[in-house]
mmCIF file of C-alpha atoms and ligand atoms in Angstrom:
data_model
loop_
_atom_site.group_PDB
_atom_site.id
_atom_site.type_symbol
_atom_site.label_atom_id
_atom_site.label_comp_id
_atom_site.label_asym_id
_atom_site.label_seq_id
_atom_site.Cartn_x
_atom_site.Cartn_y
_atom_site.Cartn_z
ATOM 1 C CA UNK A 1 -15.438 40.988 7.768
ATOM 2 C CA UNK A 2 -15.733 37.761 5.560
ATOM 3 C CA UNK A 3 -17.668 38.709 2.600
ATOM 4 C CA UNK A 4 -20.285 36.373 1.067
ATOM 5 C CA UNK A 5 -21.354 36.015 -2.392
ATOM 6 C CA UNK A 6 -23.946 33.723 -3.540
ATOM 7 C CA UNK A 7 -23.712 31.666 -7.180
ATOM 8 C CA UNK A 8 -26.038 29.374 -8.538
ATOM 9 C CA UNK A 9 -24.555 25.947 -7.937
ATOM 10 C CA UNK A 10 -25.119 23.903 -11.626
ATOM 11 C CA UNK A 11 -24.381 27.490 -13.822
ATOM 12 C CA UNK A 12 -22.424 29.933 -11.489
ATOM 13 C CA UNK A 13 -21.950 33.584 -12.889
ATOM 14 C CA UNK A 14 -18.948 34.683 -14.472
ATOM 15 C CA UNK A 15 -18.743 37.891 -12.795
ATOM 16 C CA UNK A 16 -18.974 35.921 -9.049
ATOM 17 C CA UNK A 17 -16.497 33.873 -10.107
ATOM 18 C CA UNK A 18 -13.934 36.645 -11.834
ATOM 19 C CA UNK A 19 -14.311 38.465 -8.967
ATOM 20 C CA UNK A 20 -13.550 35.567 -6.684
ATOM 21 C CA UNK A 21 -10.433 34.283 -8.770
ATOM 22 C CA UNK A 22 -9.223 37.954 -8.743
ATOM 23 C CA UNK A 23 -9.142 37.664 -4.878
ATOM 24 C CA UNK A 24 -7.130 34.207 -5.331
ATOM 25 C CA UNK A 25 -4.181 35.899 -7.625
ATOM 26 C CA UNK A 26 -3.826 38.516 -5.540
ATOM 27 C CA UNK A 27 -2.693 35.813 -2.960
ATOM 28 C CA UNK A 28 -6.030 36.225 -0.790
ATOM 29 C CA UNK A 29 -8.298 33.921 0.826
ATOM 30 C CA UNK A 30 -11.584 32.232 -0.565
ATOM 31 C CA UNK A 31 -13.765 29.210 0.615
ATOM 32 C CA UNK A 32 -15.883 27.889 -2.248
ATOM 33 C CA UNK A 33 -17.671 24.514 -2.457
ATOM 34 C CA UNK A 34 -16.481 21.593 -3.992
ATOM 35 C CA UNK A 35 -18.434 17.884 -4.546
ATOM 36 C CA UNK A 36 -17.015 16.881 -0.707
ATOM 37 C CA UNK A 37 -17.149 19.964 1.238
ATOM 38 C CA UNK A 38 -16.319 23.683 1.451
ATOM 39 C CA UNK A 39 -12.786 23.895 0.550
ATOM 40 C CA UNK A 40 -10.486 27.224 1.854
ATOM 41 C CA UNK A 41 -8.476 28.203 -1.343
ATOM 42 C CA UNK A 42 -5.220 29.898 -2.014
ATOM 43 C CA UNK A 43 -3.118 30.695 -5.279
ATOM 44 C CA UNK A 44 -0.771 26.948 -4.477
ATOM 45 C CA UNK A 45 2.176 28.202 -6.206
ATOM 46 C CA UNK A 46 1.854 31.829 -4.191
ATOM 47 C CA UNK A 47 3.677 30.583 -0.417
ATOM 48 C CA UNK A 48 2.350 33.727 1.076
ATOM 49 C CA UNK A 49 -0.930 32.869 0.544
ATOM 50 C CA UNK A 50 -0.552 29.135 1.600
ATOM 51 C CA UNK A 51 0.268 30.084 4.809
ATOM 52 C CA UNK A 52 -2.479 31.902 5.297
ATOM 53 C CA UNK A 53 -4.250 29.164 5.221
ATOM 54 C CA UNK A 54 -2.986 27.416 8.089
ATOM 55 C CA UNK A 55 -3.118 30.317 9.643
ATOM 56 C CA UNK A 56 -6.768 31.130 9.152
ATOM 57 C CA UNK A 57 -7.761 27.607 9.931
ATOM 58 C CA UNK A 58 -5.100 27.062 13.183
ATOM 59 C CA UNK A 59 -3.861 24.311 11.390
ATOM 60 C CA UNK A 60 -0.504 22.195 11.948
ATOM 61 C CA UNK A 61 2.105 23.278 9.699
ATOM 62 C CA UNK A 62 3.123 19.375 9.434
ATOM 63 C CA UNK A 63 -0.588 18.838 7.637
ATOM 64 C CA UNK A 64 0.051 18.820 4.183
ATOM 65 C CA UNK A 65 -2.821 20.789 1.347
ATOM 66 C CA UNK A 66 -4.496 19.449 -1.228
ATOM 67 C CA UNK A 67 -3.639 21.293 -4.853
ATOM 68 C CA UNK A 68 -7.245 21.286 -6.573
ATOM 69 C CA UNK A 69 -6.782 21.728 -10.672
ATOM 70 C CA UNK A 70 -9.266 22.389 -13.459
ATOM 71 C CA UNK A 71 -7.982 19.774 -15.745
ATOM 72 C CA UNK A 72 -5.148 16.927 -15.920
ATOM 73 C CA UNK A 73 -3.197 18.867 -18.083
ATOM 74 C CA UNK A 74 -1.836 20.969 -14.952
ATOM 75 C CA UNK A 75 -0.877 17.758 -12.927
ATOM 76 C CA UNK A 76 2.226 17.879 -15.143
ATOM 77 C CA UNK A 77 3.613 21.343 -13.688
ATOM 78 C CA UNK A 78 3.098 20.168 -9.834
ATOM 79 C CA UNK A 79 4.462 16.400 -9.839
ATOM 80 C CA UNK A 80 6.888 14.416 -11.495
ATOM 81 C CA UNK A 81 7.519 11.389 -12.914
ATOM 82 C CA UNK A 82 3.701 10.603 -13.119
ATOM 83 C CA UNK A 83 2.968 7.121 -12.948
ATOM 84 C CA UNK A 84 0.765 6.049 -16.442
ATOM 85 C CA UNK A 85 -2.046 4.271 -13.259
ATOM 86 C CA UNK A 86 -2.232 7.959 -12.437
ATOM 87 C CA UNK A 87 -3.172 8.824 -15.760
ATOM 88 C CA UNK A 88 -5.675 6.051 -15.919
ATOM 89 C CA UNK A 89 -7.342 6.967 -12.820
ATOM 90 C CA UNK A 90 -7.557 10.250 -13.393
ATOM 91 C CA UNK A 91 -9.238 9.326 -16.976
ATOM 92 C CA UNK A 92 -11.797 7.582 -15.323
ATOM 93 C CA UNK A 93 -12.269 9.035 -11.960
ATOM 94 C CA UNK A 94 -11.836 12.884 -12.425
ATOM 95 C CA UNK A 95 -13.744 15.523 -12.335
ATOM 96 C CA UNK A 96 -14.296 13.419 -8.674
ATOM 97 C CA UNK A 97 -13.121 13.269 -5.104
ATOM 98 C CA UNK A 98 -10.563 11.323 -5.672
ATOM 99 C CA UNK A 99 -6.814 12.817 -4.459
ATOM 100 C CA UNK A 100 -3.914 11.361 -5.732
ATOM 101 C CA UNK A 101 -0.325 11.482 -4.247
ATOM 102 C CA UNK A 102 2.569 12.093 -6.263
ATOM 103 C CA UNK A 103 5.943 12.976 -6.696
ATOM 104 C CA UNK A 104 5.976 16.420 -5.921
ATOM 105 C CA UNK A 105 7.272 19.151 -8.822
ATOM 106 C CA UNK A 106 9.884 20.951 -6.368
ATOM 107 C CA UNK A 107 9.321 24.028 -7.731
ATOM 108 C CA UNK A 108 6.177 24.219 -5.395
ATOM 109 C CA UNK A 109 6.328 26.241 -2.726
ATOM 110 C CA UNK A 110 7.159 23.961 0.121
ATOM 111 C CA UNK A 111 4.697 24.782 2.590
ATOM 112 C CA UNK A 112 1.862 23.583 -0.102
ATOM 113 C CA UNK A 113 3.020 19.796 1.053
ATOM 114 C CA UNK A 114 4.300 20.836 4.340
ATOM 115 C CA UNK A 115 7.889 19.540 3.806
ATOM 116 C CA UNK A 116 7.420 16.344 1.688
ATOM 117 C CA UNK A 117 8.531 15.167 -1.358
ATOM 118 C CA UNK A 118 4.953 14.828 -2.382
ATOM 119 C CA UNK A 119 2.344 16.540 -3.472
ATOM 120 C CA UNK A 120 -1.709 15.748 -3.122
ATOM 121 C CA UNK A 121 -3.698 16.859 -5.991
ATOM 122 C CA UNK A 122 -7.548 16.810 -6.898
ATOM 123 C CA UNK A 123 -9.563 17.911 -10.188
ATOM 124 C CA UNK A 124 -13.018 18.664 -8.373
ATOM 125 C CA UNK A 125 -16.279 17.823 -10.223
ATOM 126 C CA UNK A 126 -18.034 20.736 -8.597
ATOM 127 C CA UNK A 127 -18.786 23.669 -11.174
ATOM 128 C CA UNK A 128 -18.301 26.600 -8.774
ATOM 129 C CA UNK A 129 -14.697 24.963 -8.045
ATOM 130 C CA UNK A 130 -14.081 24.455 -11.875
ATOM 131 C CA UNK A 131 -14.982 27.605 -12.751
ATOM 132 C CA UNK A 132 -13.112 29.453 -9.898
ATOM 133 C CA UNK A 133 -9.764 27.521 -10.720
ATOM 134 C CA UNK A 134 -10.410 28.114 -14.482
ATOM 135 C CA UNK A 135 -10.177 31.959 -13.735
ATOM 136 C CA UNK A 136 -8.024 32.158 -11.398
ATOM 137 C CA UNK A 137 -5.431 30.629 -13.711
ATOM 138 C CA UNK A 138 -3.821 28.949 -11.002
ATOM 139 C CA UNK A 139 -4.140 25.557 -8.948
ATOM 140 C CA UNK A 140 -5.779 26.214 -5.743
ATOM 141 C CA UNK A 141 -4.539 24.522 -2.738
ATOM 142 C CA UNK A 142 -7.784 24.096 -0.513
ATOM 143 C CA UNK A 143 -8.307 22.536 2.798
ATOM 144 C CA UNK A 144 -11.832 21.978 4.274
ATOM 145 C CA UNK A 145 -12.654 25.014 4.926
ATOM 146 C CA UNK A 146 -13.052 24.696 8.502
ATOM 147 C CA UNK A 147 -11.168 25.174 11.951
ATOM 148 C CA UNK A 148 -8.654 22.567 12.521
ATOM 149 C CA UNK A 149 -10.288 19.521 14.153
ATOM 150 C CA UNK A 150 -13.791 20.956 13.809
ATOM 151 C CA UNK A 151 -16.327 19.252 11.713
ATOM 152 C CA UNK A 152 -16.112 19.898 7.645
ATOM 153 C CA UNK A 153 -18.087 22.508 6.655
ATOM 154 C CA UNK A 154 -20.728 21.274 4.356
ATOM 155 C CA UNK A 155 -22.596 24.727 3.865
ATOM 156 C CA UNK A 156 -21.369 28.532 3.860
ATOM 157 C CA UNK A 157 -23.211 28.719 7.177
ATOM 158 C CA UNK A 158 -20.477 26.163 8.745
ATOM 159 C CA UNK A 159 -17.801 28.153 6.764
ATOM 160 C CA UNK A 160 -18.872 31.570 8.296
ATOM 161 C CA UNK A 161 -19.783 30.038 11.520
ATOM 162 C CA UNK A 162 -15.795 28.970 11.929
ATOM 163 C CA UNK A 163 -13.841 31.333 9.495
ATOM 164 C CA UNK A 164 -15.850 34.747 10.107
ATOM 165 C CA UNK A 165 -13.534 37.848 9.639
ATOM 166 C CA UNK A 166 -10.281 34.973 9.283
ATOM 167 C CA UNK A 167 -10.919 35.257 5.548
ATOM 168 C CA UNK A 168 -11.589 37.495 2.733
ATOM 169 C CA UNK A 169 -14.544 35.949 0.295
ATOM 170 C CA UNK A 170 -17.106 32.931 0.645
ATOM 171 C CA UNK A 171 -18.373 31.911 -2.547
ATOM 172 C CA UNK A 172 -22.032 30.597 -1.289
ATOM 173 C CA UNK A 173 -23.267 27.589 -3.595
ATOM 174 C CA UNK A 174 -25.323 25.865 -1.501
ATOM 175 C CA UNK A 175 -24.700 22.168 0.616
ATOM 176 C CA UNK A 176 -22.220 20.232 -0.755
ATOM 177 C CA UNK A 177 -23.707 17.314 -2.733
ATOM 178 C CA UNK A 178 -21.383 14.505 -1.440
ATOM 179 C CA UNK A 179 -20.791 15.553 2.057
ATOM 180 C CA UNK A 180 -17.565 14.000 3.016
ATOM 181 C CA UNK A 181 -13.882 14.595 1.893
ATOM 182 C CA UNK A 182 -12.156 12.925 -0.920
ATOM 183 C CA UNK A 183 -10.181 9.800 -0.953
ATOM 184 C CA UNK A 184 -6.565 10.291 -0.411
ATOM 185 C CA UNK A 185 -4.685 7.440 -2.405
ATOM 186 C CA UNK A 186 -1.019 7.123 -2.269
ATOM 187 C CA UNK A 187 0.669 6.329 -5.889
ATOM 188 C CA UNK A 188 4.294 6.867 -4.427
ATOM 189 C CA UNK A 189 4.146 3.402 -2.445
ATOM 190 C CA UNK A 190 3.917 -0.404 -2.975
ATOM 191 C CA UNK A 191 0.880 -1.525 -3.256
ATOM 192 C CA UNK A 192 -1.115 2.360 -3.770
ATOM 193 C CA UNK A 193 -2.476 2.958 -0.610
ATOM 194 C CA UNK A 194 -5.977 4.553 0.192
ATOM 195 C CA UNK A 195 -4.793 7.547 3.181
ATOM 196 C CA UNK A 196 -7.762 8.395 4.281
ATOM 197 C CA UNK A 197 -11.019 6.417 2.752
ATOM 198 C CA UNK A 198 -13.516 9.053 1.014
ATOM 199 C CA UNK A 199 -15.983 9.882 -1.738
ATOM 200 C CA UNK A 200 -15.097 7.689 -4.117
ATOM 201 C CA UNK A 201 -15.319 3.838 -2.987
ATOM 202 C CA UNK A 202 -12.191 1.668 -2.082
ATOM 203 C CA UNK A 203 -14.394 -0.702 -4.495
ATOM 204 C CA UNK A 204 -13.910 0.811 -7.131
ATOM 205 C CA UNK A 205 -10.556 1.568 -7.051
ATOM 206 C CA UNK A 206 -10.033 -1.777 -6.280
ATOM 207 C CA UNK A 207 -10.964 -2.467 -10.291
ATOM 208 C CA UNK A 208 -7.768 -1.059 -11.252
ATOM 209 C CA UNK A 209 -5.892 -1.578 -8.664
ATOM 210 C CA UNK A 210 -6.612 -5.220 -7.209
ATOM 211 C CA UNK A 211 -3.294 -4.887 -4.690
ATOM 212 C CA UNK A 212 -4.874 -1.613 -2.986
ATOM 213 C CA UNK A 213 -3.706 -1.400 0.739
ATOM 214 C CA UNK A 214 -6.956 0.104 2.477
ATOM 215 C CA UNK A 215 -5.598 -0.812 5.932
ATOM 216 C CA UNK A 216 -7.215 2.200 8.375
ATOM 217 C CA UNK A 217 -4.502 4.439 9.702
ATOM 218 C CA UNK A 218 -4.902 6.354 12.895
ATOM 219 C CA UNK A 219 -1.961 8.143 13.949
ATOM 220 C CA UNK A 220 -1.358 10.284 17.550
ATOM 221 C CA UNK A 221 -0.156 13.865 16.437
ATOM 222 C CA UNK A 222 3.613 12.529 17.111
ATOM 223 C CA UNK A 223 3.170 9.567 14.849
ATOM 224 C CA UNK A 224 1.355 11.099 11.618
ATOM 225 C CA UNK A 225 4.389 10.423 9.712
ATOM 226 C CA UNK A 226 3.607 8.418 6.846
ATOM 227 C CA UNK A 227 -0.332 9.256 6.503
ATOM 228 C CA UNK A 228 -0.498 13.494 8.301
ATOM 229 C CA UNK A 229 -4.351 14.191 8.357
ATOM 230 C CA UNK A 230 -5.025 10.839 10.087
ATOM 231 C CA UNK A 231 -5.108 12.415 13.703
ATOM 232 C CA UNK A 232 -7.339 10.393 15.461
ATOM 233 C CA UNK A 233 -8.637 13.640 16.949
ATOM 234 C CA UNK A 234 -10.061 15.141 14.070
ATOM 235 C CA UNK A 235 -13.595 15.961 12.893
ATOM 236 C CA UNK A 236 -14.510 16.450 16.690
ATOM 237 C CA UNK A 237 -17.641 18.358 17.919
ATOM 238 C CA UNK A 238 -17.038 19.780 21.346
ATOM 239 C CA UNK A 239 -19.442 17.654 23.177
ATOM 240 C CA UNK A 240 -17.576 13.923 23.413
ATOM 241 C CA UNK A 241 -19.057 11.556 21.354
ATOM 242 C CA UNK A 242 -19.847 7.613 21.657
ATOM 243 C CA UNK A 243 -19.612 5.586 18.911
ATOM 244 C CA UNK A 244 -21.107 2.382 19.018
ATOM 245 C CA UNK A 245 -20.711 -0.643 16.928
ATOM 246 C CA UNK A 246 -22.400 -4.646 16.540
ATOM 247 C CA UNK A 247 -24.750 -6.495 15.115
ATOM 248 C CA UNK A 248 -28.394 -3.827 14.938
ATOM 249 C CA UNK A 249 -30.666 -5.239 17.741
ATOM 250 C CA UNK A 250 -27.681 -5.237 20.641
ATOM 251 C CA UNK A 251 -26.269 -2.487 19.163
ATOM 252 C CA UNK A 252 -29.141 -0.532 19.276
ATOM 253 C CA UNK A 253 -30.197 -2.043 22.607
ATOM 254 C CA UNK A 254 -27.057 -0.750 24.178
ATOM 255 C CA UNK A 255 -27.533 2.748 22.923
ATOM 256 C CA UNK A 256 -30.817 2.603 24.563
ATOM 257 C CA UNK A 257 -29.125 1.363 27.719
ATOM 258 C CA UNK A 258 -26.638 4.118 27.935
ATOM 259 C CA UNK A 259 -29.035 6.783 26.964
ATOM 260 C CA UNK A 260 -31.185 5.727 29.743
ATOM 261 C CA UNK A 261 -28.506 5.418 32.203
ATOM 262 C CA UNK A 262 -27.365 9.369 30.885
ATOM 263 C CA UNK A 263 -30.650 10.645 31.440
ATOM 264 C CA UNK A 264 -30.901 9.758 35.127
ATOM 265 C CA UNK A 265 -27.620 11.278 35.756
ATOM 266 C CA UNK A 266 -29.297 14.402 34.468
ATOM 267 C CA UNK A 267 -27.771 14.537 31.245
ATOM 268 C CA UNK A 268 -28.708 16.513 28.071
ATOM 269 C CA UNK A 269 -28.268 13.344 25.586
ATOM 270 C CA UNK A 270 -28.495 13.869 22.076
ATOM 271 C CA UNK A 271 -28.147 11.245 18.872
ATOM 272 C CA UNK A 272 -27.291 10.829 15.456
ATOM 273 C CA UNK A 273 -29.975 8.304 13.596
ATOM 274 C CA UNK A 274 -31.154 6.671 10.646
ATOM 275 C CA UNK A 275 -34.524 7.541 9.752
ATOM 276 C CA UNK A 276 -35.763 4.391 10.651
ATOM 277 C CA UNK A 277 -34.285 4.488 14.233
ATOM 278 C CA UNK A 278 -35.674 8.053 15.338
ATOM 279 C CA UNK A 279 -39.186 6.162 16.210
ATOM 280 C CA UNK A 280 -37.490 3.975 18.406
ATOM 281 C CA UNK A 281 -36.007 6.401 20.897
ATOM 282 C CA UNK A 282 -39.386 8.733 20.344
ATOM 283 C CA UNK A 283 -40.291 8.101 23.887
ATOM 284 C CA UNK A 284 -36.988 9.294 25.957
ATOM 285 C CA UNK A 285 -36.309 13.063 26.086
ATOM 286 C CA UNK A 286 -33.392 12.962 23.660
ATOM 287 C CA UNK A 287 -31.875 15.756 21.115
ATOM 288 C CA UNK A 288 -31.984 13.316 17.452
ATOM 289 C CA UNK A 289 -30.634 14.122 14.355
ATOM 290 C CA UNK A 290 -32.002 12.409 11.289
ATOM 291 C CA UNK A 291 -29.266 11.119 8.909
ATOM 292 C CA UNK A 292 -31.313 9.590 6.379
ATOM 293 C CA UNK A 293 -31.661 6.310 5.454
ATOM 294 C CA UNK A 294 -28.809 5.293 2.645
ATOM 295 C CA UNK A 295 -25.551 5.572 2.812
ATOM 296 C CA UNK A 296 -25.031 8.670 0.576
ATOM 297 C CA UNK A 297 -27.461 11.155 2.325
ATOM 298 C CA UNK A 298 -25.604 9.977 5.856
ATOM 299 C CA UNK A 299 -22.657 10.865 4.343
ATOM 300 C CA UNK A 300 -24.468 14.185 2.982
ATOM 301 C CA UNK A 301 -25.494 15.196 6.322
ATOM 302 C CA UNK A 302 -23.098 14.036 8.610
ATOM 303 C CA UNK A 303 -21.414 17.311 9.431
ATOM 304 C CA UNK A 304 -24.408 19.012 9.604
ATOM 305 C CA UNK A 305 -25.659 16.359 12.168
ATOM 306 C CA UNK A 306 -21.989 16.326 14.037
ATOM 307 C CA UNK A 307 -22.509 20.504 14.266
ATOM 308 C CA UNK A 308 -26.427 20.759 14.863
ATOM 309 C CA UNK A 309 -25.923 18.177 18.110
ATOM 310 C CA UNK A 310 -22.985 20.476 18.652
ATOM 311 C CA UNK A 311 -24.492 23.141 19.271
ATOM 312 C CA UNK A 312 -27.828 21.879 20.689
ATOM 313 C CA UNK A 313 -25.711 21.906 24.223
ATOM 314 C CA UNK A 314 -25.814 17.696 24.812
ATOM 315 C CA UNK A 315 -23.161 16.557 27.130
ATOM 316 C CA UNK A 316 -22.610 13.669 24.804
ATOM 317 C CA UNK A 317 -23.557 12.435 21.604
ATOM 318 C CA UNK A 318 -24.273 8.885 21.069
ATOM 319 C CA UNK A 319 -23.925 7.457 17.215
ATOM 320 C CA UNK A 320 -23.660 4.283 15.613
ATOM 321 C CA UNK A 321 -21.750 2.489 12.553
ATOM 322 C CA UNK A 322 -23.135 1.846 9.420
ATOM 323 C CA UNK A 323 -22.249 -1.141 6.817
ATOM 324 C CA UNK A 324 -18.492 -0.220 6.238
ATOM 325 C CA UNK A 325 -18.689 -0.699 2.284
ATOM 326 C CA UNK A 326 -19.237 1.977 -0.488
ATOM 327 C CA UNK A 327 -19.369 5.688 1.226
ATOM 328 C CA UNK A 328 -19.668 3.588 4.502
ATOM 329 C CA UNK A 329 -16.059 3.112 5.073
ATOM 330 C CA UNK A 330 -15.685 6.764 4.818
ATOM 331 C CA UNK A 331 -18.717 7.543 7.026
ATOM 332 C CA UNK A 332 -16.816 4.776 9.690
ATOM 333 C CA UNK A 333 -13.537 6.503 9.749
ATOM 334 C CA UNK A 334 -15.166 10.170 10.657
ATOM 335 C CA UNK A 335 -17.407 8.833 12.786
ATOM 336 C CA UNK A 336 -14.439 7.099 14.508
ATOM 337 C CA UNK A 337 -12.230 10.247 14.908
ATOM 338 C CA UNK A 338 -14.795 12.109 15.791
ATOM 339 C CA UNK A 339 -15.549 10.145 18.751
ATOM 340 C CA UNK A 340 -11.693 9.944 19.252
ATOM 341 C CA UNK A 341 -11.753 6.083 19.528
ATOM 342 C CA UNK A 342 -14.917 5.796 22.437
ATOM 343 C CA UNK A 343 -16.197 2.885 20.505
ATOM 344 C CA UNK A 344 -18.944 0.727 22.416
ATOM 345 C CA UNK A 345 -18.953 -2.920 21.161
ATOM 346 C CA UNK A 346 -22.839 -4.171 21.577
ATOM 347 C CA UNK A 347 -22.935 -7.640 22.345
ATOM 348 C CA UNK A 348 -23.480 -10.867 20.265
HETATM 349 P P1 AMP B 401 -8.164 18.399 3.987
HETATM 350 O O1 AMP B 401 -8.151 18.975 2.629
HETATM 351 O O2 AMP B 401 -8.350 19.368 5.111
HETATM 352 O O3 AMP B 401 -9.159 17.290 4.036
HETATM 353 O O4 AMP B 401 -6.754 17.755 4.237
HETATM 354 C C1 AMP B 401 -5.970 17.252 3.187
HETATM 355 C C2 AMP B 401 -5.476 15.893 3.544
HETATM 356 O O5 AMP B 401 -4.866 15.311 2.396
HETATM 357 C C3 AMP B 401 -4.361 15.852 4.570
HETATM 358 O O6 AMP B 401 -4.843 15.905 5.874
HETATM 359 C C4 AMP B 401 -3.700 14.530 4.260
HETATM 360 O O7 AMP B 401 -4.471 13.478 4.823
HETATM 361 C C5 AMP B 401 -3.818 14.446 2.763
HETATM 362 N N1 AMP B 401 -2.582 14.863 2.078
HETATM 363 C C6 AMP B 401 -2.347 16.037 1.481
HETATM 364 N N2 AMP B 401 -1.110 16.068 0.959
HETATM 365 C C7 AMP B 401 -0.544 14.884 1.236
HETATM 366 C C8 AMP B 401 0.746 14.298 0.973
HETATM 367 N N3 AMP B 401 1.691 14.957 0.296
HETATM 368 N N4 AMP B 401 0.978 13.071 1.445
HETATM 369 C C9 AMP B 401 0.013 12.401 2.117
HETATM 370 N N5 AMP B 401 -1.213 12.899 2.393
HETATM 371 C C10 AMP B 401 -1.493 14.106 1.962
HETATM 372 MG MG1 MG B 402 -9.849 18.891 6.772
#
């Protein structure tokens, strides 16, 4: 049995949190959220309890952690030779999702970075996370907390609904506030290179670093080599999902099309909208899911929405892009592995 606590998200309570950092030194397992989404925690320097992790979550061994701190000061004892850009970004950028690659410290246990010679770490903004690595004392290696290739858990309801009885403690704090995972940037190459686009903009990182290589990387599981994580199955409800893509009217003219053309098969059709779009389809007996209508609450929701269709029963979920800047290229690149590249091209 997973046990569940609840803390107050903005002011969580000490004795919550000592109780839940006790469970992490004792090399235990505890999902807590962060800014992105529910992360699955484990003492990183304990290698007993980092392979628990991938146990819990069926994850490949060759998919290397994240090491979440509670302040810069600790990025000295887990990588070396620390670049002074990763100082700067880190000044400006942290507490935030923002994950930076490094030379990794090789006194870490080697399963924390799943064989490399680097090492991923965070400082989360979120002040359940803070608070729980604080105590603890430790850093705290965390994946989303989530079975491997399922959508991220973005509540302790997803967290329970795919880690029940696999782990010891959830620390409840309510939906995560950003929604998606962090960006993954690269310092140990030339030009830095963005590894998986997330909550913090390749914009902005683009101020300090005008070179940045944000070229999208999609990798079959043989071929993850230089960027693990970018599976292009990943982030995958069960029911397949169709991603579609162009300019608005065709775009959304196609989806129409297909939905249409799924119904009179007899299919249980279900789609992920922007608020303004749900009218539109009001009159065909389709499962929607309302996104919202900016970028930041589609990111917010778009697990939720990825799970809720899920679940509904559709035999296919039909979705569509949104402007690829700001959170968007994020939002793009799930999207996109979640429908495992079924992209339909409207036309212009
Ligand atoms: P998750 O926390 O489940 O979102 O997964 C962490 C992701 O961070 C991995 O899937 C990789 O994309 C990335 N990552 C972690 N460590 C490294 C590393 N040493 N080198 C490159 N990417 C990494
Ligand atoms: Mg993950």
């Amino acid at each position: 049995m997973t046990r569940v606590l609840h803390v107050t998200p903005n002011a969580p309570e000490p004795d919550r949190i000592e109780i839940a950092a006790r469970a992490i030194r004792e090399g235990r397992l505890v999902a807590f959220p962060t800014e992105t989404v529910y992360g699955l925690g484990a003492n990183a320097l304990d290698p007993a309890a980092v392979a628990r992790i991938f146990e819990a979550k069926g994850r490949p061994p060759t998919d290397p952690l994240i090491a979440h701190i509670a302040s810069p000061d600790q990025l000295r004892g887990l990588a070396l030779d620390i670049p002074q850009l990763a100082i700067d970004l880190g000044e400006r950028l942290w507490p935030g999702p923002l994950t930076l690659v490094l030379k990794r410290n090789p006194r870490l246990p080697a399963n924390l970075s799943a064989g490399r010679d680097t090492v991923a770490v965070r400082q989360p903004a979120h002040p359940v996370a803070a608070a729980l690595i604080r105590s603890a004392g430790t850093p705290i290696a965390a994946p989303s907390a989530n079975l491997f290739s399922r959508p991220s858990p973005t509540t302790a309801e997803h967290v329970l609904r795919d880690l029940d009885g696999r782990i010891d403690l959830i620390l409840d704090g309510g939906p995560t506030p950003v929604g998606v995972e962090s960006t993954v940037l690269d310092l140990t190459v030339s030009p830095p290179a963005v590894l998986r686009p997330g909550g913090v903009p390749a914009e902005i990182l683009r101020e300090m670093i005008p070179t940045l290589d944000v070229s999208p990387r999609v990798a079959g599981p043989a071929e993850s080599a230089s960027s693990p994580g970018t599976f292009l199955k990943h982030y995958s409800p069960q029911s397949p999902l169709l991603l579609f893509t162009g300019p608005r009217d065709s775009m959304l003219a196609e989806m129409r099309r297909t939905a249409q053309q799924l119904l009179a098969e007899n299919k249980r059709v279900a789609m992920l909208l922007a608020t303004p779009e749900i009218s539109l389809f009001a009159d065909l007996p389709v499962i929607t899911f309302d996104l919202g209508d900016d970028l930041d609450s589609v990111a917010r929701r778009l697990f939720t929405g990825l799970r809720q269709l899920d679940s509904s029963g559709a035999d296919l979920i039909l979705a569509h892009d949104f402007p690829r800047e700001g959170l968007g290229l994020a939002i793009w690149d799930r999207l996109f592995r979640a429908a495992e590249g079924r992209v339909v091209i409207g036309n212009w």
